[in-house]
């Protein structure tokens, strides 16, 4: 009888000691998406999206059980040249067929590939079209933020998108259909 009670108590204690998944919200001021594409073979053009919001449910004990949701407005687009920004937001691209004012990503699975790396598969809805994408992701750091004095996460991720698959293919293939995407985000405990 004493052995059974002790076993039950140990099992409860062990269960309580395991860290539960925690929800973090993206730090919009330190999260951005940068994209690059080949312009007619003459240059590599770069642009960026900001104003990213969302959550990461992070399970430190079982990272594969974590999840990510993120949203950002198409209007946050910035390429460094106002005329190009206006063209991208016109009916030729983001203002055209299938146009949607926001881009969303919702993870569907996570494959842990190393101590600090994973492939995050999810549904990307861009320009009103939803496609599965895989983010090659690195956990840069998990720890206490030195200025905020609370837990913090930092991730980088990369993927390649084919813009014509999202009804954004004007001038392809002369202007590359493939767009390289680099994502960097920080996240803090959700309040």
mmCIF file of C-alpha atoms in Angstrom, residues 51-130:
data_model
loop_
_atom_site.group_PDB
_atom_site.id
_atom_site.type_symbol
_atom_site.label_atom_id
_atom_site.label_comp_id
_atom_site.label_asym_id
_atom_site.label_seq_id
_atom_site.Cartn_x
_atom_site.Cartn_y
_atom_site.Cartn_z
ATOM 1 C CA UNK A 51 4.067 44.954 -38.682
ATOM 2 C CA UNK A 52 4.102 41.199 -38.032
ATOM 3 C CA UNK A 53 1.823 39.951 -35.273
ATOM 4 C CA UNK A 54 1.161 36.449 -34.022
ATOM 5 C CA UNK A 55 1.950 33.793 -31.465
ATOM 6 C CA UNK A 56 4.364 30.943 -30.905
ATOM 7 C CA UNK A 57 3.291 28.142 -28.602
ATOM 8 C CA UNK A 58 6.700 26.830 -27.582
ATOM 9 C CA UNK A 59 7.168 23.435 -25.993
ATOM 10 C CA UNK A 60 10.781 23.292 -24.771
ATOM 11 C CA UNK A 61 10.407 19.625 -23.734
ATOM 12 C CA UNK A 62 8.953 18.573 -27.102
ATOM 13 C CA UNK A 63 9.686 21.244 -29.758
ATOM 14 C CA UNK A 64 7.826 19.208 -32.400
ATOM 15 C CA UNK A 65 4.629 19.890 -30.433
ATOM 16 C CA UNK A 66 5.107 23.662 -30.774
ATOM 17 C CA UNK A 67 3.098 25.835 -33.178
ATOM 18 C CA UNK A 68 3.243 29.204 -34.934
ATOM 19 C CA UNK A 69 0.651 31.665 -36.234
ATOM 20 C CA UNK A 70 1.593 34.966 -37.860
ATOM 21 C CA UNK A 71 -0.100 37.755 -39.803
ATOM 22 C CA UNK A 72 1.172 40.886 -41.517
ATOM 23 C CA UNK A 73 -0.398 43.538 -43.756
ATOM 24 C CA UNK A 74 0.554 43.700 -47.429
ATOM 25 C CA UNK A 75 0.573 47.493 -47.012
ATOM 26 C CA UNK A 76 3.711 47.195 -44.831
ATOM 27 C CA UNK A 77 5.686 46.462 -48.029
ATOM 28 C CA UNK A 78 8.833 48.533 -48.451
ATOM 29 C CA UNK A 79 11.458 48.161 -51.187
ATOM 30 C CA UNK A 80 13.327 51.448 -50.824
ATOM 31 C CA UNK A 81 11.762 52.952 -53.957
ATOM 32 C CA UNK A 82 8.260 54.459 -53.709
ATOM 33 C CA UNK A 83 7.431 53.837 -57.399
ATOM 34 C CA UNK A 84 8.185 50.117 -57.077
ATOM 35 C CA UNK A 85 6.165 49.908 -53.839
ATOM 36 C CA UNK A 86 3.176 51.486 -55.622
ATOM 37 C CA UNK A 87 3.559 49.090 -58.557
ATOM 38 C CA UNK A 88 3.660 46.055 -56.231
ATOM 39 C CA UNK A 89 0.480 47.274 -54.521
ATOM 40 C CA UNK A 90 -1.273 47.885 -57.879
ATOM 41 C CA UNK A 91 -3.558 45.527 -59.824
ATOM 42 C CA UNK A 92 -0.443 44.025 -61.500
ATOM 43 C CA UNK A 93 0.497 42.362 -58.212
ATOM 44 C CA UNK A 94 -0.979 42.581 -54.689
ATOM 45 C CA UNK A 95 -3.970 44.705 -55.696
ATOM 46 C CA UNK A 96 -5.076 42.342 -58.450
ATOM 47 C CA UNK A 97 -6.871 39.025 -58.738
ATOM 48 C CA UNK A 98 -7.185 37.220 -55.419
ATOM 49 C CA UNK A 99 -6.041 40.332 -53.580
ATOM 50 C CA UNK A 100 -6.154 40.173 -49.807
ATOM 51 C CA UNK A 101 -4.970 42.886 -47.409
ATOM 52 C CA UNK A 102 -3.175 40.457 -45.072
ATOM 53 C CA UNK A 103 -0.772 37.550 -45.330
ATOM 54 C CA UNK A 104 -1.138 34.695 -42.832
ATOM 55 C CA UNK A 105 0.913 31.660 -41.857
ATOM 56 C CA UNK A 106 -0.329 28.799 -39.664
ATOM 57 C CA UNK A 107 1.959 25.899 -38.888
ATOM 58 C CA UNK A 108 0.679 22.361 -39.419
ATOM 59 C CA UNK A 109 3.733 20.334 -38.326
ATOM 60 C CA UNK A 110 7.278 20.710 -37.028
ATOM 61 C CA UNK A 111 10.146 18.336 -37.765
ATOM 62 C CA UNK A 112 13.080 18.819 -35.388
ATOM 63 C CA UNK A 113 16.319 18.488 -37.379
ATOM 64 C CA UNK A 114 18.958 19.401 -34.760
ATOM 65 C CA UNK A 115 19.539 20.899 -31.321
ATOM 66 C CA UNK A 116 18.365 24.342 -32.478
ATOM 67 C CA UNK A 117 16.897 23.676 -35.930
ATOM 68 C CA UNK A 118 13.587 22.515 -37.358
ATOM 69 C CA UNK A 119 11.525 22.421 -40.528
ATOM 70 C CA UNK A 120 8.211 24.153 -39.868
ATOM 71 C CA UNK A 121 5.522 23.220 -42.391
ATOM 72 C CA UNK A 122 2.435 25.379 -42.611
ATOM 73 C CA UNK A 123 -0.249 27.025 -44.697
ATOM 74 C CA UNK A 124 0.738 30.378 -46.174
ATOM 75 C CA UNK A 125 -2.138 32.514 -47.455
ATOM 76 C CA UNK A 126 -0.731 35.210 -49.736
ATOM 77 C CA UNK A 127 -2.745 37.284 -52.201
ATOM 78 C CA UNK A 128 -5.824 35.189 -51.415
ATOM 79 C CA UNK A 129 -4.093 31.901 -52.330
ATOM 80 C CA UNK A 130 -3.181 29.250 -49.732
#
